[in-house]
Structure formats: C-alpha cells, structure tokens
mmCIF file of C-alpha atoms in Angstrom:
data_model
loop_
_atom_site.group_PDB
_atom_site.id
_atom_site.type_symbol
_atom_site.label_atom_id
_atom_site.label_comp_id
_atom_site.label_asym_id
_atom_site.label_seq_id
_atom_site.Cartn_x
_atom_site.Cartn_y
_atom_site.Cartn_z
ATOM 1 C CA UNK A 1 20.050 148.434 128.824
ATOM 2 C CA UNK A 2 21.525 151.180 126.957
ATOM 3 C CA UNK A 3 23.873 149.152 124.985
ATOM 4 C CA UNK A 4 21.537 146.532 124.116
ATOM 5 C CA UNK A 5 19.207 149.721 122.684
ATOM 6 C CA UNK A 6 22.532 150.965 120.685
ATOM 7 C CA UNK A 7 22.768 147.712 119.646
ATOM 8 C CA UNK A 8 19.315 147.176 118.414
ATOM 9 C CA UNK A 9 19.172 151.062 116.457
ATOM 10 C CA UNK A 10 22.292 149.962 114.822
ATOM 11 C CA UNK A 11 20.549 146.758 113.958
ATOM 12 C CA UNK A 12 17.368 148.564 112.731
ATOM 13 C CA UNK A 13 19.677 150.953 110.775
ATOM 14 C CA UNK A 14 21.729 147.769 109.329
ATOM 15 C CA UNK A 15 18.570 146.012 107.860
ATOM 16 C CA UNK A 16 17.386 149.762 106.189
ATOM 17 C CA UNK A 17 20.893 149.987 104.629
ATOM 18 C CA UNK A 18 21.283 153.764 105.377
ATOM 19 C CA UNK A 19 24.463 153.067 107.806
ATOM 20 C CA UNK A 20 26.642 155.428 105.086
ATOM 21 C CA UNK A 21 23.676 158.261 104.562
ATOM 22 C CA UNK A 22 23.187 158.086 107.929
ATOM 23 C CA UNK A 23 26.676 159.475 108.264
ATOM 24 C CA UNK A 24 30.229 157.094 108.059
ATOM 25 C CA UNK A 25 30.735 157.509 111.424
ATOM 26 C CA UNK A 26 27.479 155.327 112.271
ATOM 27 C CA UNK A 27 28.679 152.730 109.729
ATOM 28 C CA UNK A 28 31.815 152.771 112.110
ATOM 29 C CA UNK A 29 29.885 152.232 115.412
ATOM 30 C CA UNK A 30 27.823 149.429 113.646
ATOM 31 C CA UNK A 31 31.517 147.775 112.233
ATOM 32 C CA UNK A 32 32.737 147.991 115.786
ATOM 33 C CA UNK A 33 29.867 146.159 117.317
ATOM 34 C CA UNK A 34 30.007 143.491 114.768
ATOM 35 C CA UNK A 35 33.512 142.686 115.112
ATOM 36 C CA UNK A 36 35.068 144.762 112.688
ATOM 37 C CA UNK A 37 38.007 146.047 114.822
ATOM 38 C CA UNK A 38 38.840 141.898 116.233
ATOM 39 C CA UNK A 39 42.548 141.864 115.257
ATOM 40 C CA UNK A 40 43.176 145.378 115.199
ATOM 41 C CA UNK A 41 44.356 148.110 117.229
ATOM 42 C CA UNK A 42 44.576 152.072 116.841
ATOM 43 C CA UNK A 43 48.159 152.318 118.300
ATOM 44 C CA UNK A 44 48.220 155.957 117.915
ATOM 45 C CA UNK A 45 45.413 158.842 118.119
ATOM 46 C CA UNK A 46 45.307 162.589 117.091
ATOM 47 C CA UNK A 47 49.228 162.737 116.086
ATOM 48 C CA UNK A 48 49.993 165.994 114.896
ATOM 49 C CA UNK A 49 51.554 166.243 111.312
ATOM 50 C CA UNK A 50 52.112 169.258 109.226
ATOM 51 C CA UNK A 51 52.001 172.844 109.144
ATOM 52 C CA UNK A 52 48.573 173.507 109.844
ATOM 53 C CA UNK A 53 47.543 171.703 112.449
ATOM 54 C CA UNK A 54 46.264 168.175 110.893
ATOM 55 C CA UNK A 55 46.101 165.065 113.135
ATOM 56 C CA UNK A 56 46.252 161.486 111.950
ATOM 57 C CA UNK A 57 45.649 158.365 113.341
ATOM 58 C CA UNK A 58 47.625 155.080 112.676
ATOM 59 C CA UNK A 59 46.165 151.031 112.971
ATOM 60 C CA UNK A 60 47.595 147.992 112.463
ATOM 61 C CA UNK A 61 46.718 144.534 113.286
ATOM 62 C CA UNK A 62 46.875 143.736 116.760
ATOM 63 C CA UNK A 63 48.878 140.037 116.200
ATOM 64 C CA UNK A 64 51.383 138.766 114.233
ATOM 65 C CA UNK A 65 55.012 140.487 112.889
ATOM 66 C CA UNK A 66 55.756 143.586 114.691
ATOM 67 C CA UNK A 67 58.269 145.259 112.408
ATOM 68 C CA UNK A 68 58.484 145.401 108.466
ATOM 69 C CA UNK A 69 54.633 145.401 107.832
ATOM 70 C CA UNK A 70 53.510 146.926 104.754
ATOM 71 C CA UNK A 71 51.713 150.514 105.084
ATOM 72 C CA UNK A 72 49.008 151.837 103.154
ATOM 73 C CA UNK A 73 47.690 155.853 103.618
ATOM 74 C CA UNK A 74 44.136 155.980 103.536
ATOM 75 C CA UNK A 75 42.036 159.296 102.685
ATOM 76 C CA UNK A 76 38.761 159.667 103.107
ATOM 77 C CA UNK A 77 35.964 161.096 101.029
ATOM 78 C CA UNK A 78 33.452 163.773 101.768
ATOM 79 C CA UNK A 79 33.347 166.001 98.716
ATOM 80 C CA UNK A 80 35.818 168.424 100.259
ATOM 81 C CA UNK A 81 33.747 169.669 102.224
ATOM 82 C CA UNK A 82 32.635 166.625 104.937
ATOM 83 C CA UNK A 83 34.671 163.690 106.671
ATOM 84 C CA UNK A 84 36.850 163.002 109.708
ATOM 85 C CA UNK A 85 39.464 160.288 110.162
ATOM 86 C CA UNK A 86 37.171 159.112 113.348
ATOM 87 C CA UNK A 87 34.386 158.424 110.835
ATOM 88 C CA UNK A 88 35.937 156.093 108.561
ATOM 89 C CA UNK A 89 37.865 153.487 111.292
ATOM 90 C CA UNK A 90 36.046 150.828 109.630
ATOM 91 C CA UNK A 91 38.102 151.569 106.601
ATOM 92 C CA UNK A 92 41.115 151.639 109.049
ATOM 93 C CA UNK A 93 40.130 148.879 110.517
ATOM 94 C CA UNK A 94 39.260 146.739 107.413
ATOM 95 C CA UNK A 95 42.997 147.092 105.793
ATOM 96 C CA UNK A 96 44.680 146.926 108.977
ATOM 97 C CA UNK A 97 43.015 143.491 109.872
ATOM 98 C CA UNK A 98 44.731 142.439 106.282
ATOM 99 C CA UNK A 99 48.090 142.951 107.451
ATOM 100 C CA UNK A 100 48.775 146.426 106.960
ATOM 101 C CA UNK A 101 50.101 149.373 109.259
ATOM 102 C CA UNK A 102 47.065 151.989 108.100
ATOM 103 C CA UNK A 103 47.956 156.055 108.308
ATOM 104 C CA UNK A 104 43.918 157.871 108.568
ATOM 105 C CA UNK A 105 45.112 161.665 107.956
ATOM 106 C CA UNK A 106 42.323 165.098 108.443
ATOM 107 C CA UNK A 107 43.175 167.440 105.744
ATOM 108 C CA UNK A 108 41.522 170.967 105.333
ATOM 109 C CA UNK A 109 38.427 171.494 103.645
ATOM 110 C CA UNK A 110 35.916 173.920 101.993
ATOM 111 C CA UNK A 111 35.567 176.362 102.477
ATOM 112 C CA UNK A 112 38.466 177.205 104.874
ATOM 113 C CA UNK A 113 40.645 176.494 102.116
ATOM 114 C CA UNK A 114 40.457 175.828 97.893
ATOM 115 C CA UNK A 115 42.540 173.797 95.652
ATOM 116 C CA UNK A 116 45.695 172.940 96.657
ATOM 117 C CA UNK A 117 45.754 173.041 100.143
ATOM 118 C CA UNK A 118 44.224 169.271 100.532
ATOM 119 C CA UNK A 119 47.084 167.995 98.178
ATOM 120 C CA UNK A 120 49.598 169.926 99.956
ATOM 121 C CA UNK A 121 48.025 168.262 103.684
ATOM 122 C CA UNK A 122 48.144 165.234 101.581
ATOM 123 C CA UNK A 123 51.999 165.135 100.812
ATOM 124 C CA UNK A 124 52.710 166.451 104.646
ATOM 125 C CA UNK A 125 50.812 162.938 105.216
ATOM 126 C CA UNK A 126 53.456 161.309 103.379
ATOM 127 C CA UNK A 127 56.051 162.762 104.608
ATOM 128 C CA UNK A 128 55.557 162.069 108.392
ATOM 129 C CA UNK A 129 54.720 158.222 107.413
ATOM 130 C CA UNK A 130 58.154 158.388 105.727
ATOM 131 C CA UNK A 131 59.396 159.721 109.023
ATOM 132 C CA UNK A 132 57.747 157.727 111.486
ATOM 133 C CA UNK A 133 55.929 154.741 110.422
ATOM 134 C CA UNK A 134 58.529 152.301 111.208
ATOM 135 C CA UNK A 135 57.865 153.227 114.786
ATOM 136 C CA UNK A 136 54.492 152.102 114.251
ATOM 137 C CA UNK A 137 55.805 148.548 112.784
ATOM 138 C CA UNK A 138 55.471 149.653 109.233
ATOM 139 C CA UNK A 139 58.060 149.483 106.365
ATOM 140 C CA UNK A 140 58.767 152.716 104.910
ATOM 141 C CA UNK A 141 59.865 151.026 101.932
ATOM 142 C CA UNK A 142 56.647 149.453 101.246
ATOM 143 C CA UNK A 143 53.775 152.567 101.263
ATOM 144 C CA UNK A 144 51.048 152.728 98.924
ATOM 145 C CA UNK A 145 47.790 155.104 98.728
ATOM 146 C CA UNK A 146 44.070 154.568 98.956
ATOM 147 C CA UNK A 147 40.940 157.096 98.923
ATOM 148 C CA UNK A 148 37.603 157.135 98.542
ATOM 149 C CA UNK A 149 35.940 159.901 96.104
ATOM 150 C CA UNK A 150 37.878 163.380 97.201
ATOM 151 C CA UNK A 151 39.895 161.199 98.822
ATOM 152 C CA UNK A 152 40.724 158.811 95.812
ATOM 153 C CA UNK A 153 41.499 162.408 94.003
ATOM 154 C CA UNK A 154 44.500 162.855 96.497
ATOM 155 C CA UNK A 155 45.369 159.889 95.871
ATOM 156 C CA UNK A 156 45.999 160.263 92.076
ATOM 157 C CA UNK A 157 47.282 163.683 92.325
ATOM 158 C CA UNK A 158 50.132 162.595 94.968
ATOM 159 C CA UNK A 159 50.687 159.912 92.998
ATOM 160 C CA UNK A 160 51.111 160.910 89.179
ATOM 161 C CA UNK A 161 51.821 164.977 90.299
ATOM 162 C CA UNK A 162 55.330 165.029 91.346
ATOM 163 C CA UNK A 163 55.284 168.649 92.451
ATOM 164 C CA UNK A 164 53.592 167.655 95.619
ATOM 165 C CA UNK A 165 55.687 165.540 97.408
ATOM 166 C CA UNK A 166 58.741 167.148 95.610
ATOM 167 C CA UNK A 167 57.426 170.592 97.493
ATOM 168 C CA UNK A 168 57.829 168.338 101.021
ATOM 169 C CA UNK A 169 61.328 166.627 99.863
ATOM 170 C CA UNK A 170 59.684 163.746 99.572
ATOM 171 C CA UNK A 171 60.765 161.314 96.821
ATOM 172 C CA UNK A 172 57.489 161.102 94.242
ATOM 173 C CA UNK A 173 58.359 156.840 93.947
ATOM 174 C CA UNK A 174 57.943 156.320 97.890
ATOM 175 C CA UNK A 175 54.351 155.584 96.515
ATOM 176 C CA UNK A 176 54.293 151.882 95.405
ATOM 177 C CA UNK A 177 50.923 151.415 94.635
ATOM 178 C CA UNK A 178 47.839 153.182 94.219
ATOM 179 C CA UNK A 179 43.685 152.439 94.909
ATOM 180 C CA UNK A 180 41.604 155.184 93.678
ATOM 181 C CA UNK A 181 37.731 153.834 94.797
ATOM 182 C CA UNK A 182 35.063 156.374 92.800
ATOM 183 C CA UNK A 183 37.756 158.948 92.461
ATOM 184 C CA UNK A 184 37.077 161.945 90.069
ATOM 185 C CA UNK A 185 39.973 162.208 87.500
ATOM 186 C CA UNK A 186 38.812 163.900 84.167
ATOM 187 C CA UNK A 187 36.535 166.361 85.507
ATOM 188 C CA UNK A 188 36.838 169.549 83.737
ATOM 189 C CA UNK A 189 35.113 171.849 82.937
ATOM 190 C CA UNK A 190 33.955 171.809 86.521
ATOM 191 C CA UNK A 191 29.970 171.403 86.750
ATOM 192 C CA UNK A 192 29.218 170.032 90.258
ATOM 193 C CA UNK A 193 29.051 172.787 92.833
ATOM 194 C CA UNK A 194 31.775 171.079 94.945
ATOM 195 C CA UNK A 195 34.174 171.093 92.591
ATOM 196 C CA UNK A 196 33.502 174.635 91.251
ATOM 197 C CA UNK A 197 34.234 175.687 95.300
ATOM 198 C CA UNK A 198 36.811 173.003 95.727
ATOM 199 C CA UNK A 199 39.173 174.191 92.698
ATOM 200 C CA UNK A 200 39.185 178.188 92.743
ATOM 201 C CA UNK A 201 42.089 178.474 94.025
ATOM 202 C CA UNK A 202 43.519 177.127 90.339
ATOM 203 C CA UNK A 203 45.382 179.647 88.203
ATOM 204 C CA UNK A 204 45.004 176.874 85.564
ATOM 205 C CA UNK A 205 42.071 174.581 86.240
ATOM 206 C CA UNK A 206 44.019 171.666 83.444
ATOM 207 C CA UNK A 207 46.570 171.812 86.434
ATOM 208 C CA UNK A 208 43.799 170.291 88.926
ATOM 209 C CA UNK A 209 42.723 166.946 86.859
ATOM 210 C CA UNK A 210 44.817 164.080 87.648
ATOM 211 C CA UNK A 211 44.386 162.450 84.083
ATOM 212 C CA UNK A 212 46.465 165.854 82.552
ATOM 213 C CA UNK A 213 49.815 163.883 84.684
ATOM 214 C CA UNK A 214 49.451 160.484 83.710
ATOM 215 C CA UNK A 215 52.757 158.816 82.796
ATOM 216 C CA UNK A 216 54.548 155.642 81.855
ATOM 217 C CA UNK A 217 56.760 155.430 84.862
ATOM 218 C CA UNK A 218 53.535 155.671 87.466
ATOM 219 C CA UNK A 219 53.331 153.007 89.768
ATOM 220 C CA UNK A 220 50.414 150.212 89.542
ATOM 221 C CA UNK A 221 47.341 151.928 90.297
ATOM 222 C CA UNK A 222 43.890 150.239 91.073
ATOM 223 C CA UNK A 223 40.741 152.474 89.629
ATOM 224 C CA UNK A 224 37.635 150.995 91.201
ATOM 225 C CA UNK A 225 34.493 152.633 90.345
ATOM 226 C CA UNK A 226 30.039 151.844 91.361
ATOM 227 C CA UNK A 227 28.038 151.124 88.119
ATOM 228 C CA UNK A 228 25.558 153.243 89.371
ATOM 229 C CA UNK A 229 27.298 156.270 90.857
ATOM 230 C CA UNK A 230 25.564 159.365 89.946
ATOM 231 C CA UNK A 231 27.928 161.625 91.902
ATOM 232 C CA UNK A 232 31.482 160.845 90.548
ATOM 233 C CA UNK A 233 30.675 159.021 87.123
ATOM 234 C CA UNK A 234 32.592 156.343 86.162
ATOM 235 C CA UNK A 235 34.223 157.897 83.039
ATOM 236 C CA UNK A 236 36.486 159.519 85.084
ATOM 237 C CA UNK A 237 38.738 156.027 85.714
ATOM 238 C CA UNK A 238 37.829 154.541 82.709
ATOM 239 C CA UNK A 239 39.582 157.715 80.825
ATOM 240 C CA UNK A 240 42.481 157.609 82.790
ATOM 241 C CA UNK A 241 42.790 154.222 82.713
ATOM 242 C CA UNK A 242 42.884 154.533 79.062
ATOM 243 C CA UNK A 243 45.152 157.092 79.151
ATOM 244 C CA UNK A 244 47.745 155.095 81.257
ATOM 245 C CA UNK A 245 47.505 151.898 79.270
ATOM 246 C CA UNK A 246 48.542 154.291 76.221
ATOM 247 C CA UNK A 247 51.341 155.401 78.009
ATOM 248 C CA UNK A 248 52.202 151.729 79.066
ATOM 249 C CA UNK A 249 51.682 152.624 82.651
ATOM 250 C CA UNK A 250 50.669 149.384 84.951
ATOM 251 C CA UNK A 251 46.704 150.169 85.461
ATOM 252 C CA UNK A 252 43.784 147.655 86.475
ATOM 253 C CA UNK A 253 40.186 148.787 86.510
ATOM 254 C CA UNK A 254 37.564 147.373 88.402
ATOM 255 C CA UNK A 255 33.727 148.237 88.229
ATOM 256 C CA UNK A 256 31.236 147.084 90.604
ATOM 257 C CA UNK A 257 27.873 147.245 88.610
ATOM 258 C CA UNK A 258 24.846 147.630 90.398
ATOM 259 C CA UNK A 259 26.791 149.780 93.295
ATOM 260 C CA UNK A 260 26.341 153.139 94.504
ATOM 261 C CA UNK A 261 28.843 155.632 94.875
ATOM 262 C CA UNK A 262 28.756 155.250 98.965
ATOM 263 C CA UNK A 263 28.209 151.242 98.591
ATOM 264 C CA UNK A 264 31.899 150.916 97.633
ATOM 265 C CA UNK A 265 32.942 152.095 100.554
ATOM 266 C CA UNK A 266 30.761 150.456 102.593
ATOM 267 C CA UNK A 267 31.892 147.757 101.434
ATOM 268 C CA UNK A 268 35.140 147.696 103.201
ATOM 269 C CA UNK A 269 33.045 147.449 106.775
ATOM 270 C CA UNK A 270 32.010 143.929 107.898
ATOM 271 C CA UNK A 271 28.557 144.599 108.051
ATOM 272 C CA UNK A 272 28.013 145.540 103.945
ATOM 273 C CA UNK A 273 31.226 143.261 103.213
ATOM 274 C CA UNK A 274 28.774 141.523 101.215
ATOM 275 C CA UNK A 275 28.068 144.072 98.673
ATOM 276 C CA UNK A 276 31.087 143.779 96.595
ATOM 277 C CA UNK A 277 34.447 142.204 97.001
ATOM 278 C CA UNK A 278 36.218 145.813 97.637
ATOM 279 C CA UNK A 279 38.407 144.645 100.087
ATOM 280 C CA UNK A 280 39.434 141.351 98.880
ATOM 281 C CA UNK A 281 40.133 143.029 95.567
ATOM 282 C CA UNK A 282 41.976 145.762 96.481
ATOM 283 C CA UNK A 283 44.146 144.115 99.267
ATOM 284 C CA UNK A 284 44.891 141.297 96.439
ATOM 285 C CA UNK A 285 46.187 144.367 94.212
ATOM 286 C CA UNK A 286 48.326 145.984 96.847
ATOM 287 C CA UNK A 287 49.813 142.580 97.964
ATOM 288 C CA UNK A 288 50.882 141.771 94.565
ATOM 289 C CA UNK A 289 52.416 145.228 94.224
ATOM 290 C CA UNK A 290 54.416 145.104 97.109
ATOM 291 C CA UNK A 291 55.169 141.476 98.076
ATOM 292 C CA UNK A 292 57.110 141.084 101.162
ATOM 293 C CA UNK A 293 60.509 141.742 101.126
#
C-alpha cells in the first residue's frame, strides 16, 4: 500500500509538471519508478576523492562490454549553493544507459567556499577519474565532461582554462569533449546575487569567465540553451560559441525554443524525455567526438 501511495503521488507530480521544482531528488525517484534506471547500475557510491572530503558515485551500463567504455564526468547545477550527486541520479542513469561509465562528483558550495574552490574540486574529480576509472570499466583515454547550470560553468572552465587541471598534475588534453547545459560563460559584470556571492574570491573578476579562456585548440564543445531560460540567459552560450568559432575551435550550439532552465535538465529523465532531444543530441555529439577504439 505504501509503495502504491508513493507511485500515485509521483504521478500527480508528473502530471503537474513540477518534478524539478519539487527538487531534482524527487525527479530521480520518479525516474526510477518509471524505469529510468533499467539497464544501469550504480557500482560505486560515496567514494572519497580530493582533499576536502568530497565524494562521488560511479554508474555504468549493467550489460554489454565490461571494459573500455567511454567515460563522462557530470556536474549538477544549483547556483553554486544547492545540489547533490544522489539527487541527480536521473542524469547519471540516462548517460549510463547510453553506454557510458558516468562519474557524478559532489563539490563544495557557497557560503562555505567561494571561487575557485568548486573548480579545484572539479579538477580533483578529473584526477580521480584518470587514476581509477579503469577499475570500473572506463577508458581513461576517452573522458568527456558535462554539466548543467553551475555544473556547466565547471565544465567550461576545466575545458578552457588549463590552470586547474595542471595544478592537479593532469594533462588538460585529457578532456576529449564537453557538453554544457544552460551554463553561465559570459556573465561579468555580475548582477545576480548567486554569481556575486560565488565569485567573491576572485582577485580579477575577468579571470572567472570561461569566454576569456576560449582557445583554438579546445576540444569539441556542445553548448545547449533553452529559449525561455530566465536564470542563465542564452547569450552566455551564444557569445562563447561565436568566440570559439572565430578562433577555429570545434563548437556546436543547440537551442531548444520554449524550454526553461530546468526543462533542459528534466529532459534527461525518462518521464520528461519528450520535452526535447537533449539526451539524444548530447550522446550523438559525444559518440562522434569519442568514437570507439
């Protein structure tokens, strides 16, 4: 009876279309109930990494090849304030089912830390992946990164600004492809409170901006925007795309008209996959950028 009541409540949420507003954790539960995790397995949970007590989970397909799978590190959003790896299980399952070993790391957040702590945590997650992912069936020579919102900021900075990976003794070219979902890449001067709070640690605010580090030898990047995004305006991706193209770097921009900031993340889940082909488009991009060896 209790399980039936939970299912009914989740269906009501689904019909109301408020799953993400209620919290990404709710969406992950709904995704699981509707079969989003079928064919995937969380093979490692709460694995310590880095130097500040961070933890990560590892997901992978439950069938098929046992070794040599492509790898995707995914950072969730939350305005540098909220979010957890468990709440975004729906995203990890989605990419795992598409054939990827998925690393979902946590990172420190405001107000406990400011810039650049979350980037340092991100770089430590890449280092852990390089050193340990083969034990989970992943190919350390085929590592891509992806993220939503604040997570997409980490993706862009680790991909374009080589300082953070080099500081961890990691070759920046380890990143073979990058996917940013509704990320902030060109937002100085700061106007939103969350950006002001998060970037307080920066001696030079310009050095917090991914667009400042656009370079010709960047790996392929896919920047996705939502036409009705009022939280992270599409100009962020549009401007970065234009800068990268002017330099001759491989970049693709896809906009989904009518979608909100949250809709793009929701579209990775099984219940809301019909909103837009976010998963299909990003997987096709990743597969092309990191073909099977």
